[in-house]
CSV table of C-alpha atoms in Angstrom, one decimal:
chain,number,residue,atom,x,y,z
A,26,SER,CA,0.0,0.0,0.0
A,27,VAL,CA,1.3,3.4,-1.0
A,28,ALA,CA,0.2,6.3,1.3
A,29,LEU,CA,-1.0,9.3,-0.7
A,30,GLY,CA,-0.6,11.7,2.2
A,31,ALA,CA,-3.0,13.7,4.4
A,32,SER,CA,-4.4,16.0,1.8
A,33,PRO,CA,-7.2,14.7,-0.4
A,34,VAL,CA,-6.5,13.9,-4.0
A,35,ASN,CA,-8.4,16.4,-6.1
A,36,VAL,CA,-10.2,14.8,-9.0
A,37,VAL,CA,-12.4,16.5,-11.6
A,38,ILE,CA,-14.8,14.5,-13.7
A,39,PHE,CA,-16.0,16.5,-16.8
A,40,THR,CA,-18.9,15.1,-18.8
A,41,GLY,CA,-22.2,15.8,-20.5
A,42,LEU,CA,-25.6,14.7,-19.3
A,43,GLY,CA,-27.2,14.5,-22.8
A,44,GLY,CA,-27.5,10.8,-23.0
A,45,GLY,CA,-24.2,9.7,-24.5
A,46,THR,CA,-21.5,7.6,-23.0
A,47,GLY,CA,-20.6,10.2,-20.3
A,48,SER,CA,-24.1,10.4,-18.9
A,49,GLY,CA,-24.2,6.6,-18.8
A,50,ILE,CA,-21.0,6.1,-16.9
A,51,PHE,CA,-20.2,9.2,-14.9
A,52,ILE,CA,-21.6,7.7,-11.7
A,53,ASP,CA,-19.6,4.5,-12.0
A,54,ILE,CA,-16.4,6.4,-12.9
A,55,ALA,CA,-16.8,8.7,-9.8
A,56,TYR,CA,-17.2,5.8,-7.4
A,57,ILE,CA,-14.4,3.7,-9.1
A,58,VAL,CA,-12.0,6.6,-8.8
A,59,ARG,CA,-12.9,7.1,-5.1
A,60,GLU,CA,-12.5,3.4,-4.4
A,61,CYS,CA,-9.1,3.2,-6.2
A,62,ILE,CA,-7.8,6.2,-4.2
A,63,LYS,CA,-9.0,4.7,-1.0
A,64,GLU,CA,-7.1,1.5,-1.8
A,65,PHE,CA,-3.9,3.6,-1.7
A,66,SER,CA,-4.8,4.9,1.8
A,67,GLY,CA,-5.8,8.2,0.3
A,68,GLN,CA,-8.8,10.4,0.5
A,69,ALA,CA,-10.4,11.8,-2.7
A,70,PHE,CA,-12.2,15.1,-3.2
A,71,ILE,CA,-14.2,14.6,-6.4
A,72,THR,CA,-15.8,17.4,-8.3
A,73,GLY,CA,-18.2,16.8,-11.1
A,74,ILE,CA,-18.4,19.4,-13.8
A,75,LEU,CA,-21.5,18.3,-15.7
A,76,LEU,CA,-22.9,19.8,-18.9
A,77,MET,CA,-26.6,20.2,-18.8
A,78,PRO,CA,-28.7,18.6,-21.7
A,79,ASP,CA,-29.7,22.0,-23.0
A,80,ILE,CA,-26.2,22.4,-24.5
A,81,LEU,CA,-26.7,19.6,-27.0
A,82,SER,CA,-30.5,19.9,-27.5
A,83,GLY,CA,-29.9,23.4,-29.1
A,84,ASP,CA,-27.3,22.2,-31.6
A,85,PRO,CA,-28.7,22.9,-35.1
A,86,ILE,CA,-27.2,19.6,-36.5
A,87,VAL,CA,-29.1,17.5,-34.0
A,88,ASP,CA,-32.5,16.2,-35.4
A,89,LYS,CA,-35.8,16.6,-33.5
A,90,ILE,CA,-36.0,13.0,-32.3
A,91,THR,CA,-32.5,13.1,-31.0
A,92,LYS,CA,-33.2,16.4,-29.2
A,93,GLU,CA,-36.2,14.8,-27.4
A,94,ASN,CA,-34.0,11.8,-26.4
A,95,ILE,CA,-31.3,14.2,-25.1
A,96,LYS,CA,-34.0,15.8,-22.8
A,97,ARG,CA,-35.3,12.4,-21.6
A,98,ASN,CA,-31.8,10.9,-21.0
A,99,GLY,CA,-30.7,14.1,-19.3
A,100,PHE,CA,-33.7,14.1,-17.0
A,101,ALA,CA,-32.9,10.5,-16.1
A,102,ALA,CA,-29.2,11.3,-15.4
A,103,LEU,CA,-30.2,14.3,-13.3
A,104,LYS,CA,-32.7,12.3,-11.2
A,105,GLU,CA,-30.0,9.6,-10.6
A,106,LEU,CA,-27.4,12.3,-9.8
A,107,ASP,CA,-29.8,14.0,-7.3
A,108,HIS,CA,-30.5,10.7,-5.6
A,109,LEU,CA,-26.8,9.8,-5.3
A,110,MET,CA,-25.9,13.3,-4.0
A,111,ASN,CA,-28.3,12.8,-1.2
A,112,LEU,CA,-27.6,9.2,0.0
A,113,SER,CA,-26.7,10.0,3.6
A,114,GLU,CA,-29.9,12.0,4.1
A,115,THR,CA,-32.1,9.3,2.5
A,116,GLN,CA,-30.2,6.6,4.4
A,117,ASP,CA,-29.6,4.7,1.1
A,118,THR,CA,-26.5,3.2,-0.3
A,119,PHE,CA,-24.7,2.7,-3.6
A,120,SER,CA,-22.9,-0.5,-4.5
A,121,GLN,CA,-21.9,-2.0,-7.8
A,122,ALA,CA,-20.3,-5.3,-9.0
A,123,PHE,CA,-18.4,-5.1,-12.3
A,124,PRO,CA,-17.8,-8.1,-14.6
A,125,SER,CA,-14.1,-7.7,-14.1
A,126,GLY,CA,-14.5,-8.6,-10.4
A,127,PHE,CA,-13.9,-5.0,-9.2
A,128,ASN,CA,-16.6,-4.1,-6.7
A,129,ILE,CA,-17.8,-0.9,-5.1
A,130,GLU,CA,-18.9,-2.0,-1.6
A,131,GLU,CA,-22.0,-0.4,-0.1
A,132,THR,CA,-21.4,3.3,0.6
A,133,ASN,CA,-23.5,6.2,1.6
A,134,GLU,CA,-21.0,8.7,0.3
A,135,ALA,CA,-22.3,11.2,-2.3
A,136,VAL,CA,-21.2,10.6,-5.8
A,137,PHE,CA,-19.4,14.0,-5.8
A,138,ASP,CA,-18.1,16.1,-3.1
A,139,ARG,CA,-18.9,19.2,-5.2
A,140,CYS,CA,-21.2,19.2,-8.3
A,141,VAL,CA,-21.1,21.9,-10.9
A,142,LEU,CA,-23.9,22.1,-13.4
A,143,VAL,CA,-23.1,24.0,-16.6
A,144,SER,CA,-25.9,25.5,-18.7
A,145,SER,CA,-26.2,27.7,-21.7
A,146,MET,CA,-29.7,29.0,-21.1
A,147,ALA,CA,-30.2,32.7,-21.1
A,148,GLU,CA,-33.1,34.7,-19.7
A,149,GLY,CA,-36.5,33.5,-20.9
A,150,ARG,CA,-35.2,29.9,-21.3
A,151,LEU,CA,-33.5,30.9,-24.6
A,152,LEU,CA,-30.5,28.9,-25.6
A,153,LEU,CA,-27.5,31.0,-26.4
A,154,PRO,CA,-26.0,31.0,-29.9
A,155,ASN,CA,-23.0,28.7,-30.0
A,156,ALA,CA,-24.2,27.1,-26.7
A,157,LYS,CA,-21.8,24.2,-26.8
A,158,ALA,CA,-18.7,26.5,-27.2
A,159,HIS,CA,-20.1,28.8,-24.6
A,160,ALA,CA,-20.5,26.0,-22.1
A,161,TYR,CA,-17.1,24.5,-22.8
A,162,ASN,CA,-15.5,27.9,-22.3
A,163,ILE,CA,-17.2,28.5,-19.0
A,164,ALA,CA,-16.3,25.0,-17.8
A,165,ALA,CA,-12.7,25.4,-18.9
A,166,GLU,CA,-12.5,28.7,-17.1
A,167,MET,CA,-13.8,27.1,-13.9
A,168,LEU,CA,-11.4,24.2,-14.2
A,169,ILE,CA,-8.4,26.6,-14.7
A,170,ASP,CA,-9.6,28.6,-11.7
A,171,MET,CA,-9.8,25.4,-9.6
A,172,VAL,CA,-6.4,24.2,-10.6
A,173,SER,CA,-4.8,27.6,-10.0
A,174,ASN,CA,-6.4,27.8,-6.6
A,175,SER,CA,-5.9,24.2,-5.5
A,176,SER,CA,-5.9,25.2,-1.9
A,177,MET,CA,-9.7,25.8,-2.3
A,178,VAL,CA,-10.3,22.1,-1.7
A,179,SER,CA,-7.8,21.2,1.0
A,180,ASN,CA,-7.8,24.3,3.1
A,181,GLY,CA,-10.9,24.4,5.4
A,182,SER,CA,-10.7,28.1,6.1
A,183,ASN,CA,-11.6,29.4,2.6
A,184,ASP,CA,-14.8,30.9,1.3
A,185,VAL,CA,-15.8,27.9,-0.9
A,186,ASN,CA,-15.6,25.4,2.0
A,187,ARG,CA,-17.6,27.9,4.3
A,188,SER,CA,-20.3,28.2,1.7
A,189,ASP,CA,-20.4,24.4,1.2
A,190,ALA,CA,-20.9,24.0,5.0
A,191,ALA,CA,-23.6,26.6,5.1
A,192,LEU,CA,-25.5,24.9,2.3
A,193,ARG,CA,-25.2,21.5,3.9
A,194,ASN,CA,-26.5,22.9,7.3
A,195,MET,CA,-29.4,25.1,6.0
A,196,LYS,CA,-33.0,24.1,6.6
A,197,LYS,CA,-34.3,22.4,3.5
A,198,PRO,CA,-38.0,23.0,2.7
A,199,LYS,CA,-38.1,19.9,0.4
A,200,PRO,CA,-36.1,16.6,0.5
A,201,ALA,CA,-33.6,17.5,-2.2
A,202,ASN,CA,-29.9,18.2,-2.5
A,203,TYR,CA,-29.1,21.9,-2.4
A,204,VAL,CA,-25.4,21.5,-2.7
A,205,TYR,CA,-24.9,22.3,-6.4
A,206,THR,CA,-23.0,25.0,-8.1
A,207,ALA,CA,-24.6,26.3,-11.3
A,208,ILE,CA,-22.5,28.2,-13.8
A,209,GLY,CA,-23.4,29.7,-17.2
A,210,GLU,CA,-25.2,32.6,-18.6
A,211,ARG,CA,-27.9,32.3,-16.0
A,212,SER,CA,-28.3,30.3,-12.7
A,213,VAL,CA,-30.3,27.1,-12.9
């Protein structure tokens, strides 16, 4: 066993939720990464930067049927994401056995420690021109900011960790996860 140290390993998983490969495996990947890091006596801090389905559904080269499927698949991915971000509160667990023999034992840890939803919707639920490029640029800027300020995750005295703690401890009017960050032209 190789010790990774006291600081968590910062991992960023970047994918779309429009019904392609990424939206089908992002949950498994997050839990596999967390489990692999644990095997090396380490702690992971996993951030999901997830592109909302609206980014692809507005693409002019995507046909009408595919656009409807993107919305449906995105809705399913978001429902699953919300459930897995809220496991400790619902007292539920996640486990998975893979054909290779690798297993994720029952855990009540959220799929992500921080989840960022990236959208390209403007006021009035209008999709921005060049929505995909706009979303990629916003996500890339956030990723660069995270990397250049890596102490944001490991230092408990910063603004981001204080706001995360405040969100976790706030009174919730409905049983849902309120610990998401939304970035884009307009808040989700």
